[in-house]
mmCIF file of N, CA and C in Angstrom:
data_model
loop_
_atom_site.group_PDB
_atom_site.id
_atom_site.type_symbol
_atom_site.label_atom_id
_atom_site.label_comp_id
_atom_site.label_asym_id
_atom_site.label_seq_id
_atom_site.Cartn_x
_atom_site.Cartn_y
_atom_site.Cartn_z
ATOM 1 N N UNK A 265 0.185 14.065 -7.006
ATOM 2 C CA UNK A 265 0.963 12.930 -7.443
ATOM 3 C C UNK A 265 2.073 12.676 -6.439
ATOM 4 N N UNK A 266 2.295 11.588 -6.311
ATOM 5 C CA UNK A 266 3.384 11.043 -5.117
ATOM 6 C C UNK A 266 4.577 10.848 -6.220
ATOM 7 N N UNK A 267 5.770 11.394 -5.119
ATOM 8 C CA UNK A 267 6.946 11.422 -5.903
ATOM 9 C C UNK A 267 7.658 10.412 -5.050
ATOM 10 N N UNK A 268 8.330 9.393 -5.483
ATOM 11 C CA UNK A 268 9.074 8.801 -4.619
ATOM 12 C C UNK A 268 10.602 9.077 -4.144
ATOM 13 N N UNK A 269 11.247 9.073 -3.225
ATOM 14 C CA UNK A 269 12.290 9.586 -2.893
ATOM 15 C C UNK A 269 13.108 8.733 -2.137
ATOM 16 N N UNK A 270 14.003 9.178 -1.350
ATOM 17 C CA UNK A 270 14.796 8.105 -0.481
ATOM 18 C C UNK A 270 14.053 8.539 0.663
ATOM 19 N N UNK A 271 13.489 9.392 1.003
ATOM 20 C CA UNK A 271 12.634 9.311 2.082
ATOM 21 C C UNK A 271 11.969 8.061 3.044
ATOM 22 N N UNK A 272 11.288 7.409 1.180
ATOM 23 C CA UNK A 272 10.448 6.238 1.573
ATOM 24 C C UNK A 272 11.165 4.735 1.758
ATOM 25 N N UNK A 273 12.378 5.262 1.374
ATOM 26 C CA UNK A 273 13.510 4.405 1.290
ATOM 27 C C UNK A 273 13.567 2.966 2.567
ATOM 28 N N UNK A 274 13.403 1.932 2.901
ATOM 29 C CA UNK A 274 13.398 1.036 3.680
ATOM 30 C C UNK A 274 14.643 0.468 4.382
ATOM 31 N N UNK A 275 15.483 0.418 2.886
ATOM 32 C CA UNK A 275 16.534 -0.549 2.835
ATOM 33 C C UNK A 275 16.348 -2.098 2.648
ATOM 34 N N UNK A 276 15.375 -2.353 1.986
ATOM 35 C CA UNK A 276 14.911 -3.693 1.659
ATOM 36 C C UNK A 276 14.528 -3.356 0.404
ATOM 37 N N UNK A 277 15.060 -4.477 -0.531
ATOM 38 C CA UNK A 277 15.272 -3.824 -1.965
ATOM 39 C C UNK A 277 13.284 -4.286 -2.323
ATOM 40 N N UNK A 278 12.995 -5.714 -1.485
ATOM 41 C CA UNK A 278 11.785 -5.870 -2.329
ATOM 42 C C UNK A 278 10.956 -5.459 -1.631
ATOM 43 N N UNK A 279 10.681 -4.765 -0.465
ATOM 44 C CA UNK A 279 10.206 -3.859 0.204
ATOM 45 C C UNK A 279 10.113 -2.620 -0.491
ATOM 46 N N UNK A 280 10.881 -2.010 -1.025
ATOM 47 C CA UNK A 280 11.357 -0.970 -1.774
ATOM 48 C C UNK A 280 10.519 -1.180 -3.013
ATOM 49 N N UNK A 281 11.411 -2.082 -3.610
ATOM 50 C CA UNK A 281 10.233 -2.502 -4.903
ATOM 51 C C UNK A 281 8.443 -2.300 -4.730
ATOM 52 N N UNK A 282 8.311 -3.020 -4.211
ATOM 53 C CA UNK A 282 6.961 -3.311 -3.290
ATOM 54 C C UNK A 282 6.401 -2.115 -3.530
ATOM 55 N N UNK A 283 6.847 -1.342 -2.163
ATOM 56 C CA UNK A 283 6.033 -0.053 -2.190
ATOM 57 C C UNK A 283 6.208 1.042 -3.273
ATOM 58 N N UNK A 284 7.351 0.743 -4.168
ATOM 59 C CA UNK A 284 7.274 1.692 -5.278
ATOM 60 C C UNK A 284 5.903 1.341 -6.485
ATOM 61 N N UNK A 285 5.949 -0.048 -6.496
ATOM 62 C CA UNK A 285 4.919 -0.505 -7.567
ATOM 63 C C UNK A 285 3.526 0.408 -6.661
ATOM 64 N N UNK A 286 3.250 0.060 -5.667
ATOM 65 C CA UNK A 286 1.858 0.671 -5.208
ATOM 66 C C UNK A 286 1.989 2.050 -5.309
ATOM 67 N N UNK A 287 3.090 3.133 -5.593
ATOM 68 C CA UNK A 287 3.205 4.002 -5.505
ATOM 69 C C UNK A 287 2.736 4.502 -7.393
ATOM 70 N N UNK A 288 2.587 3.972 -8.371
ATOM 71 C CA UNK A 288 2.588 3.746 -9.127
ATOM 72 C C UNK A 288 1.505 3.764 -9.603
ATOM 73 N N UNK A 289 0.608 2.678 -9.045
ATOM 74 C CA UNK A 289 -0.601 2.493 -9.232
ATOM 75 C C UNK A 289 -1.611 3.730 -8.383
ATOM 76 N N UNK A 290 -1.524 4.006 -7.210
ATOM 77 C CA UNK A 290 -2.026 4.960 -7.246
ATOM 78 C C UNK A 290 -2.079 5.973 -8.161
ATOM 79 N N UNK A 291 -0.634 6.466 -8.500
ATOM 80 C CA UNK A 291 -0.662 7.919 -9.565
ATOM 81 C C UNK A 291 -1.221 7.817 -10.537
ATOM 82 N N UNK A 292 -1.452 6.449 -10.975
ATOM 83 C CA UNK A 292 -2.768 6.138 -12.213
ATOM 84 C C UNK A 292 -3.994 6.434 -11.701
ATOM 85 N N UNK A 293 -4.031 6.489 -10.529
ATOM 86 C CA UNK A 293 -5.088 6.592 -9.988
ATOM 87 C C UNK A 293 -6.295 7.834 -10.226
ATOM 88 N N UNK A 294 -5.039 8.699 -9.433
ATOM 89 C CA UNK A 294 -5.047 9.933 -9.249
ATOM 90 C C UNK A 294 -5.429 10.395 -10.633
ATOM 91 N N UNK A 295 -4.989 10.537 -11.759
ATOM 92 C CA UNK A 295 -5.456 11.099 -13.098
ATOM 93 C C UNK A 295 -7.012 10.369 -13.324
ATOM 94 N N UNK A 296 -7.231 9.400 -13.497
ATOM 95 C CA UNK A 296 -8.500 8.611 -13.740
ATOM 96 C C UNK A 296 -9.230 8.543 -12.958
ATOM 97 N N UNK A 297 -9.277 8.976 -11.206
ATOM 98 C CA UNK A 297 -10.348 9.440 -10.443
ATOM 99 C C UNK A 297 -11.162 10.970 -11.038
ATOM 100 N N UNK A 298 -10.810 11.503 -11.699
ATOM 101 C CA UNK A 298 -11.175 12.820 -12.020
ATOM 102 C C UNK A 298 -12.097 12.633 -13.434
ATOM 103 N N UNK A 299 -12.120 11.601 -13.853
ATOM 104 C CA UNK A 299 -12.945 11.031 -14.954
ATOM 105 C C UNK A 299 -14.105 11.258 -14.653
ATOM 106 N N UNK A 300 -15.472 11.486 -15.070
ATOM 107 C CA UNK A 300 -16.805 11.372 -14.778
ATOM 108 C C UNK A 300 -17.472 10.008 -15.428
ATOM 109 N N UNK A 301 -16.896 10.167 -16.664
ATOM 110 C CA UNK A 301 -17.900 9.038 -17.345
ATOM 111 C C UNK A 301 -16.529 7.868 -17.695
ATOM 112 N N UNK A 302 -16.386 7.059 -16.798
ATOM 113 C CA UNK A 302 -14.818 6.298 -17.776
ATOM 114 C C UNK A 302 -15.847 5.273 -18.581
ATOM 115 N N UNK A 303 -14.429 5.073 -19.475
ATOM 116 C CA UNK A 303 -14.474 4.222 -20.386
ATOM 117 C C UNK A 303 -14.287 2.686 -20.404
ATOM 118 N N UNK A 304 -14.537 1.683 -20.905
ATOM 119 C CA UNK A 304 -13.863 0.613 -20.714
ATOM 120 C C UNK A 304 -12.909 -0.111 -20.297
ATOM 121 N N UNK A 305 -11.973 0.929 -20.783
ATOM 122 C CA UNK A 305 -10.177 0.262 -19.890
ATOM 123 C C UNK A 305 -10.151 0.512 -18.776
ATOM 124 N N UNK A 306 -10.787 2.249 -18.346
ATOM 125 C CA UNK A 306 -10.785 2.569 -17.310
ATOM 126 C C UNK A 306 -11.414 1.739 -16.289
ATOM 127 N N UNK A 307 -12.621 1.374 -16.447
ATOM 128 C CA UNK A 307 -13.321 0.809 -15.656
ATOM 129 C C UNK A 307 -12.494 -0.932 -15.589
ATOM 130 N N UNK A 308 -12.102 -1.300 -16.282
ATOM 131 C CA UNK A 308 -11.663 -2.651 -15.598
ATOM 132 C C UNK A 308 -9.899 -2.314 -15.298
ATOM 133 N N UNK A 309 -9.253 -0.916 -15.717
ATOM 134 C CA UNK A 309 -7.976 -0.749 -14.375
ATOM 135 C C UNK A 309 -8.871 -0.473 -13.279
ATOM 136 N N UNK A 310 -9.812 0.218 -13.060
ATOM 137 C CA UNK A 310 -10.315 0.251 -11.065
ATOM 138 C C UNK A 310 -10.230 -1.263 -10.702
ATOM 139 N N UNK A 311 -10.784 -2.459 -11.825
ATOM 140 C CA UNK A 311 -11.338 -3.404 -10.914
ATOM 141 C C UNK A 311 -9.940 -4.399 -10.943
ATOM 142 N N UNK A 312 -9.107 -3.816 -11.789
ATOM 143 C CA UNK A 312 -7.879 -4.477 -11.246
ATOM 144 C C UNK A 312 -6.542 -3.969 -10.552
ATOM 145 N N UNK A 313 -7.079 -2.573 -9.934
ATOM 146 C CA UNK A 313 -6.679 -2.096 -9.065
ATOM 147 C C UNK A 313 -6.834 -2.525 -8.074
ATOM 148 N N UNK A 314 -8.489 -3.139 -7.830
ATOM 149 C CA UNK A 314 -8.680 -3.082 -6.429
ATOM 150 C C UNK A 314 -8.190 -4.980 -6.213
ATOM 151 N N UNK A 315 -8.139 -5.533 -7.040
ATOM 152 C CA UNK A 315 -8.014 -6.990 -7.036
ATOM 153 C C UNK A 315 -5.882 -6.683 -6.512
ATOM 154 N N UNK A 316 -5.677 -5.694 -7.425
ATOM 155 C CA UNK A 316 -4.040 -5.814 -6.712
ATOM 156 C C UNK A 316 -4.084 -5.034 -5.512
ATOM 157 N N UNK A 317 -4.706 -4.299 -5.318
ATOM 158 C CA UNK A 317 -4.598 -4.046 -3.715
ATOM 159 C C UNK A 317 -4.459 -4.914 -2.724
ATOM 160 N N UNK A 318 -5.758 -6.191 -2.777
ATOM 161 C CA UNK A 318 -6.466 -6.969 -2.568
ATOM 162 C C UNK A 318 -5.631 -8.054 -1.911
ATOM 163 N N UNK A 319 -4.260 -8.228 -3.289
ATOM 164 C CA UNK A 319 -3.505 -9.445 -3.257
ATOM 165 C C UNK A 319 -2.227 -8.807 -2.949
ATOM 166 N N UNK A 320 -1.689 -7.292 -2.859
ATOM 167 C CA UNK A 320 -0.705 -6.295 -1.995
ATOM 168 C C UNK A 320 -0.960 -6.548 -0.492
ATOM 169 N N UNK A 321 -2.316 -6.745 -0.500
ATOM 170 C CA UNK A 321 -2.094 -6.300 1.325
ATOM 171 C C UNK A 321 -1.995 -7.394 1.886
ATOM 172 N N UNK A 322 -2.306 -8.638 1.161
ATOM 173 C CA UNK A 322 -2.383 -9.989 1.567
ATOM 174 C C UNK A 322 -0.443 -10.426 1.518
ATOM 175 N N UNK A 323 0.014 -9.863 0.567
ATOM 176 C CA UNK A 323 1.453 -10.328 0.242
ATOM 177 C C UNK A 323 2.274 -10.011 1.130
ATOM 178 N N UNK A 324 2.494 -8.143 0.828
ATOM 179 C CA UNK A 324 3.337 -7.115 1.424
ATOM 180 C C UNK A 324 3.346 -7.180 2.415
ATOM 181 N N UNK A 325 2.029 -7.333 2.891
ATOM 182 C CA UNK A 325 1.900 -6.978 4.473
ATOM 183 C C UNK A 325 2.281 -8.083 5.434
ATOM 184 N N UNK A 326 2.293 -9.226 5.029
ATOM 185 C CA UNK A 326 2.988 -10.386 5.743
ATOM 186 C C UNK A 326 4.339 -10.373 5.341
ATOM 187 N N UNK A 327 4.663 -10.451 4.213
ATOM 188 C CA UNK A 327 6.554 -10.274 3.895
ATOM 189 C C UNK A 327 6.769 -9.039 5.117
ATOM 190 N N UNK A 328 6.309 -8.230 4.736
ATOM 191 C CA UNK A 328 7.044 -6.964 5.628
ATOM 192 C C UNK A 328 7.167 -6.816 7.134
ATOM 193 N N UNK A 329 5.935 -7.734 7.603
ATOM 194 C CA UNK A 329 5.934 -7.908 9.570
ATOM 195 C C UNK A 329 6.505 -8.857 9.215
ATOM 196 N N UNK A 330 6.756 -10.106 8.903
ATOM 197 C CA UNK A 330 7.743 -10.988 8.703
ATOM 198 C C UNK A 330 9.336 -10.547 8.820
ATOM 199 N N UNK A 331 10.155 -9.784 8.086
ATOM 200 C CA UNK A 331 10.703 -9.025 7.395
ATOM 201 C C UNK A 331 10.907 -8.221 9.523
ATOM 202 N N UNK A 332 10.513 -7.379 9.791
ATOM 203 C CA UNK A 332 10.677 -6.531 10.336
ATOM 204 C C UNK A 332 10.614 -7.520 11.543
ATOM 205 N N UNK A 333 9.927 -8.594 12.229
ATOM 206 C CA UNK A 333 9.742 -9.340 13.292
ATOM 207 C C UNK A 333 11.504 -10.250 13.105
ATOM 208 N N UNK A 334 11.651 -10.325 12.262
ATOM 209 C CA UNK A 334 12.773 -11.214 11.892
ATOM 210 C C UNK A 334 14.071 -10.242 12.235
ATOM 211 N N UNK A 335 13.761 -8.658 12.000
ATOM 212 C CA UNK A 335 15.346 -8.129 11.711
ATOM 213 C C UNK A 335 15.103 -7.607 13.766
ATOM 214 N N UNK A 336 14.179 -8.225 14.333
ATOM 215 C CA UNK A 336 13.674 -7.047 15.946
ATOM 216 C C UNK A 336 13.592 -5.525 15.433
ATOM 217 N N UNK A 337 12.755 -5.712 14.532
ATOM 218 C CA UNK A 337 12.601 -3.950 14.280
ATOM 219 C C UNK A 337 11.539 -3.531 15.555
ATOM 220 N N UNK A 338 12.026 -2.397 16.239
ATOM 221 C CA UNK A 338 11.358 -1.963 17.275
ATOM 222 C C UNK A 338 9.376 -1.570 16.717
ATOM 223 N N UNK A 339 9.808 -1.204 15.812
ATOM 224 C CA UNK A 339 8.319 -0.818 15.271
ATOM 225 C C UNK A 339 7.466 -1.960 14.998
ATOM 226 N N UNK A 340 8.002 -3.020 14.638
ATOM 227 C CA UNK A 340 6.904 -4.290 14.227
ATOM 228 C C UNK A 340 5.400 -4.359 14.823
ATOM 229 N N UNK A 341 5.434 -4.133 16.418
ATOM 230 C CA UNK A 341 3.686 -4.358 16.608
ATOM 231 C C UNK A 341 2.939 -3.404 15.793
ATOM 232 N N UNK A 342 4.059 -2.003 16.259
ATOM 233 C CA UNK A 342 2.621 -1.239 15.444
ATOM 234 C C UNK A 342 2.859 -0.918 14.080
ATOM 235 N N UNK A 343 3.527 -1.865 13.227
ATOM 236 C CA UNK A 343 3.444 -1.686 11.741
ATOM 237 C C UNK A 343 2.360 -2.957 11.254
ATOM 238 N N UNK A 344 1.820 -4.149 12.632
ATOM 239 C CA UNK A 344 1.283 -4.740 12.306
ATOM 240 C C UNK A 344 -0.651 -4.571 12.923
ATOM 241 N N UNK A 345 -0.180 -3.501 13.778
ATOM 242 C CA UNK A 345 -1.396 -2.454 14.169
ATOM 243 C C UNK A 345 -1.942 -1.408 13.047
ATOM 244 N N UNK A 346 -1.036 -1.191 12.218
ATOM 245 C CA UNK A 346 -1.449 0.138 11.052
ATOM 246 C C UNK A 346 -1.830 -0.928 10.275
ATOM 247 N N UNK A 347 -1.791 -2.121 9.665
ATOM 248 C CA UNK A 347 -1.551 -2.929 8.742
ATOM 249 C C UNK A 347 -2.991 -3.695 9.051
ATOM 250 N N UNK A 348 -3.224 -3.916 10.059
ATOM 251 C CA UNK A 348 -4.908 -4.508 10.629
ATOM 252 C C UNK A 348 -6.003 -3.257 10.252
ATOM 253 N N UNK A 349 -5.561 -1.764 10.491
ATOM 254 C CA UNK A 349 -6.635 -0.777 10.338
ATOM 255 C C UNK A 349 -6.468 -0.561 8.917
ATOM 256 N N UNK A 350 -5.757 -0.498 8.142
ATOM 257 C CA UNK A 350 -5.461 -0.131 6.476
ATOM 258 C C UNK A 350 -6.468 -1.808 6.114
ATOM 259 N N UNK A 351 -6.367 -2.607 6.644
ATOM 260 C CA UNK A 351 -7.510 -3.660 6.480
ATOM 261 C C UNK A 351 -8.606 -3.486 6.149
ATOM 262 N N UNK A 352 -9.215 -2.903 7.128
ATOM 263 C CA UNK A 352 -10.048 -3.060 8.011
ATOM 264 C C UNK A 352 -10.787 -1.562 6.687
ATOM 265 N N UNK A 353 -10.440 -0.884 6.435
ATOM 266 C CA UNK A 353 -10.240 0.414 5.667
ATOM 267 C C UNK A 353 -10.894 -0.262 3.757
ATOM 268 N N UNK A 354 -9.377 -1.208 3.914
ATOM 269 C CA UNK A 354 -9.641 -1.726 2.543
ATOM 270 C C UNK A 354 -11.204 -2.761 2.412
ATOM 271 N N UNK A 355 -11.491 -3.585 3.224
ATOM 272 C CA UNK A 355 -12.768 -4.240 3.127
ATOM 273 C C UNK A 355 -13.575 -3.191 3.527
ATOM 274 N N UNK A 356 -13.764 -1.863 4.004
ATOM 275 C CA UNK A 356 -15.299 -1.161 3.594
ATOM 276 C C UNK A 356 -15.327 -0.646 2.253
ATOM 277 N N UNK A 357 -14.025 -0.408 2.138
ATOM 278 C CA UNK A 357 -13.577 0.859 0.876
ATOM 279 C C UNK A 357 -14.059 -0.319 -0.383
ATOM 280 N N UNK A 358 -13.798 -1.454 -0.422
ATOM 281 C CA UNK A 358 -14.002 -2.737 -1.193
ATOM 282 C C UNK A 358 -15.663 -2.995 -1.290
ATOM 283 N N UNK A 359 -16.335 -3.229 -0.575
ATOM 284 C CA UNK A 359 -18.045 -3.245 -0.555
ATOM 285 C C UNK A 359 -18.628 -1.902 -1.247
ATOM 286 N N UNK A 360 -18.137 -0.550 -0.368
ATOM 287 C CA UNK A 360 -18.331 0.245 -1.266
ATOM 288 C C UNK A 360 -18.470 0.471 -2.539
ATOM 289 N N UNK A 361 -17.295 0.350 -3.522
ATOM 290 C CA UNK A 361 -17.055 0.068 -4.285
ATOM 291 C C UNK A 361 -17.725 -0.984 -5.310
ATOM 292 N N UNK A 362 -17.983 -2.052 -4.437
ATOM 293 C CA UNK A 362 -19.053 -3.054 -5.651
ATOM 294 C C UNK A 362 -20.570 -2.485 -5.557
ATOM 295 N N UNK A 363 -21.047 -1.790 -4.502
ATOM 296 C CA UNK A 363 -22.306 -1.678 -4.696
ATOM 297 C C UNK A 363 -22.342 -0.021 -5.500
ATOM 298 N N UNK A 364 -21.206 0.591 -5.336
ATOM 299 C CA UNK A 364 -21.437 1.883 -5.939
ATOM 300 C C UNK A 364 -20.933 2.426 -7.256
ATOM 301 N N UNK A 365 -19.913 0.871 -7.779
ATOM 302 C CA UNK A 365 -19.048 1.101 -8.907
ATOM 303 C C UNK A 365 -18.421 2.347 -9.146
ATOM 304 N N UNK A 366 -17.463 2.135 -9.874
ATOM 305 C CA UNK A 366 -16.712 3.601 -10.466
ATOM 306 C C UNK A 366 -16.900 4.488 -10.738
ATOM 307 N N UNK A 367 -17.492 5.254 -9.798
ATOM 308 C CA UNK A 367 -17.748 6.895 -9.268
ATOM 309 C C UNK A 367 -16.513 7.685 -9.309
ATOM 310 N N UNK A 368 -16.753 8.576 -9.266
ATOM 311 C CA UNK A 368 -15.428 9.413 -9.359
ATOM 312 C C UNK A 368 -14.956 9.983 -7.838
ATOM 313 N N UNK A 369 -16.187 9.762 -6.596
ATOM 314 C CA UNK A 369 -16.299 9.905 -5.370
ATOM 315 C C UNK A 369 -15.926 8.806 -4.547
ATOM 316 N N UNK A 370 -16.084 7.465 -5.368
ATOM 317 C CA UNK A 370 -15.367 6.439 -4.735
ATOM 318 C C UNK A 370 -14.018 6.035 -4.769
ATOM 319 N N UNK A 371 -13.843 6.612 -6.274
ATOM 320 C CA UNK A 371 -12.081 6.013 -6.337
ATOM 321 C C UNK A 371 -11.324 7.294 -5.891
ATOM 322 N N UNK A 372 -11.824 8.543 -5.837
ATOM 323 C CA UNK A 372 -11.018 9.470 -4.970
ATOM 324 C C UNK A 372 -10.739 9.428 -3.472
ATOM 325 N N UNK A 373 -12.136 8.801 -2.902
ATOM 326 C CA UNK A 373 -11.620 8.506 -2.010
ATOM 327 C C UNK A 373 -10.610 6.988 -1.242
ATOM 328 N N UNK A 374 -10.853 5.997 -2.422
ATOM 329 C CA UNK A 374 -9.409 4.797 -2.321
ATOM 330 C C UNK A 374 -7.860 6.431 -2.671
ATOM 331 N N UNK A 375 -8.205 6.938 -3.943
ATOM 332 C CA UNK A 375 -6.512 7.194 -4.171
ATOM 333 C C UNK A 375 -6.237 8.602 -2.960
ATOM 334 N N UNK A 376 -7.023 9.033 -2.024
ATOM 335 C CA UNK A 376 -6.608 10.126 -1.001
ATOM 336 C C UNK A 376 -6.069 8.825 0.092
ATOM 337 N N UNK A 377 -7.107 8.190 0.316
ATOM 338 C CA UNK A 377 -6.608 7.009 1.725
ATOM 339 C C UNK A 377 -5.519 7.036 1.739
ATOM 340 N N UNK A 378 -4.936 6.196 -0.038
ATOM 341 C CA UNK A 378 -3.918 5.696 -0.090
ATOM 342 C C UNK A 378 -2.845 6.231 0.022
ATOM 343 N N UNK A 379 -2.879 7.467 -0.565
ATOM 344 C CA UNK A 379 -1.912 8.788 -0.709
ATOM 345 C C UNK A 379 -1.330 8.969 0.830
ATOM 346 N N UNK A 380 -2.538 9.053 1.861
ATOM 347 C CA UNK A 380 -1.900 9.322 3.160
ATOM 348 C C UNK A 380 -1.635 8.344 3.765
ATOM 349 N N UNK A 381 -1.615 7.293 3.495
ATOM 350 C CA UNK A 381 -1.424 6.086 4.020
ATOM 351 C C UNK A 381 0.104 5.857 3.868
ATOM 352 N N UNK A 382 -0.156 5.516 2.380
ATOM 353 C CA UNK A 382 1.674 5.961 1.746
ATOM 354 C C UNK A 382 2.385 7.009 3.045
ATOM 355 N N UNK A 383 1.891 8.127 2.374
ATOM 356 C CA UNK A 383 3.349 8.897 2.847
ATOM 357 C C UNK A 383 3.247 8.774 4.904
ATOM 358 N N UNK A 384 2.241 8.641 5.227
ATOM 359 C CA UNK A 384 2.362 8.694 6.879
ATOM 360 C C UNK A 384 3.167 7.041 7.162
ATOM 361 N N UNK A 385 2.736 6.331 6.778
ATOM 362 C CA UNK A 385 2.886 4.642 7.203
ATOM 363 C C UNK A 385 4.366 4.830 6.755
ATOM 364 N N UNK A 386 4.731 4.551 5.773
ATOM 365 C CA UNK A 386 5.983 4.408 4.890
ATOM 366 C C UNK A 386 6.636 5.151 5.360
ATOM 367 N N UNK A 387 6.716 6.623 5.747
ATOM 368 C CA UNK A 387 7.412 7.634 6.529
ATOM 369 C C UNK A 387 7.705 7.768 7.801
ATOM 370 N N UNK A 388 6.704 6.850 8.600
ATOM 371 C CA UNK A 388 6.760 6.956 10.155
ATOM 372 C C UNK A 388 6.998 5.529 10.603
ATOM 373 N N UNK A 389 6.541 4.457 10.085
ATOM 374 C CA UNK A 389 6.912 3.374 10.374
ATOM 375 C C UNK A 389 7.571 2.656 9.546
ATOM 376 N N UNK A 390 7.551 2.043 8.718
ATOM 377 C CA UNK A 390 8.275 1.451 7.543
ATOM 378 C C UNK A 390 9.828 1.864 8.017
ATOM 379 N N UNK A 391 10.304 3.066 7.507
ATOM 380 C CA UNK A 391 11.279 3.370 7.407
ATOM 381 C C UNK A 391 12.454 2.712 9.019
ATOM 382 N N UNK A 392 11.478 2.784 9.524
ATOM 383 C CA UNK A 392 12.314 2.379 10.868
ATOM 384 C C UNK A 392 12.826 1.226 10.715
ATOM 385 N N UNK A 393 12.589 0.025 9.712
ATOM 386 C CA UNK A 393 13.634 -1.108 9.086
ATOM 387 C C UNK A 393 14.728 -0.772 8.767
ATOM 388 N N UNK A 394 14.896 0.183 8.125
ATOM 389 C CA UNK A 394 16.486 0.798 7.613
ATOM 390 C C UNK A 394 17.287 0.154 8.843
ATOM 391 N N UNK A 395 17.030 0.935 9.643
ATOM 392 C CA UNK A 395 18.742 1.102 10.729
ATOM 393 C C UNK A 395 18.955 -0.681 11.309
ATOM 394 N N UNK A 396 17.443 -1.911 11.258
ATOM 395 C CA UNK A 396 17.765 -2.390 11.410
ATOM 396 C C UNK A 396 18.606 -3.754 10.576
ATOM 397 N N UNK A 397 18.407 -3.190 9.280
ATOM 398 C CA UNK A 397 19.183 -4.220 8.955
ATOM 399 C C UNK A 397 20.694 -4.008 8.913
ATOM 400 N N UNK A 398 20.923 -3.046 9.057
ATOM 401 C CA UNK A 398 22.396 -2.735 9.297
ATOM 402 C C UNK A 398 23.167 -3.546 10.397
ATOM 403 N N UNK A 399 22.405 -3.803 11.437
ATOM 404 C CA UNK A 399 23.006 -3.994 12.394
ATOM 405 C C UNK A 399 22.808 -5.376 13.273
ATOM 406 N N UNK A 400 21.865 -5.994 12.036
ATOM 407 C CA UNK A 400 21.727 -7.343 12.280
ATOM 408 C C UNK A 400 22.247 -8.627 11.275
ATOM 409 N N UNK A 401 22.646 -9.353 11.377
ATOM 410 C CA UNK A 401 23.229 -10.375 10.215
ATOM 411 C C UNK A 401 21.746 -10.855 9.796
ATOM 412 N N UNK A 402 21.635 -10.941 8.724
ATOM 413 C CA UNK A 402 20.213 -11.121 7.292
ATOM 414 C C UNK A 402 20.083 -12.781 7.835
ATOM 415 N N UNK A 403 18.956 -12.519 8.321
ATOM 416 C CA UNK A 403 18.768 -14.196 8.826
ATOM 417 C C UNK A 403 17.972 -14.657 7.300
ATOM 418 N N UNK A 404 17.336 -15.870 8.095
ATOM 419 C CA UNK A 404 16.822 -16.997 6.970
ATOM 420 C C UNK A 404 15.698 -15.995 6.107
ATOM 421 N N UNK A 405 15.024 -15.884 5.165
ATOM 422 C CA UNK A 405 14.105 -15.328 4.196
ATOM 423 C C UNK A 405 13.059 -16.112 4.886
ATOM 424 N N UNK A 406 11.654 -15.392 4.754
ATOM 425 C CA UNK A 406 10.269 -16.021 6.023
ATOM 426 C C UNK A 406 9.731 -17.261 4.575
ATOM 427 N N UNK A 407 9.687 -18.176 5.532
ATOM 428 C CA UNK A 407 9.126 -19.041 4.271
ATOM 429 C C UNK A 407 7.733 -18.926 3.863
#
């Protein structure tokens, strides 16, 4: 289970927000990947897991290179280099998934991805926004 901390801390409150909600949904994850036979609810939280993933990576991930291109965060290309392969990740992990349905081998392997995705991405790049908004005046919000 992922614990959240100031670690993952950004300094962007809806950045922050953001990645706490996905932090969230995984740990639901994590208990209900270990299911063999799910049940009804279970089976339509996977499929609206993967629909908020779906519409997370489409959102977050432009607010946040937005967000980080805007403050000159030194990290921006390659938060928008990790952000193309976590793509690229999510549309196989996504096909998978419809042709193999809610296996207990498929959604373990979405909630491990994600798990290391989380803590490496968010820990090694993400965070490198912090220092810059300190030291830049908060321009316009990306329209």
């Amino acid at each position: 289970m992922l614990r959240w901390s100031e670690q993952f801390e950004t300094g962007h409150a809806l950045i922050d927000t953001q990645h706490k909600m996905l932090v969230n949904y995984i740990n639901r994850l994590e208990g209900m990947s270990r299911t063999t036979n799910p049940n009804r609810q279970e089976v339509e939280f996977y499929v609206q897991l993967v629909n908020f993933m779906e519409t997370y990576i489409d959102v977050h991930f432009k607010f946040e290179e937005e967000c980080m291109e805007s403050y000159r965060c030194p990290a921006h290309q390659k938060n928008k280099e990790a952000h193309r392969k976590f793509l690229v990740f999510f549309r196989q992990f996504k096909r998978h998934f419809e042709a193999e349905g809610c296996r207990p081998a498929v959604l373990l392997e979405l909630h491990e991805s994600c798990s290391n995705w989380i803590q490496q991405h968010i820990m090694q790049i993400d965070v490198q926004l912090k220092p810059c908004l300190s030291r830049i005046p908060a321009p316009d919000p990306p329209a």
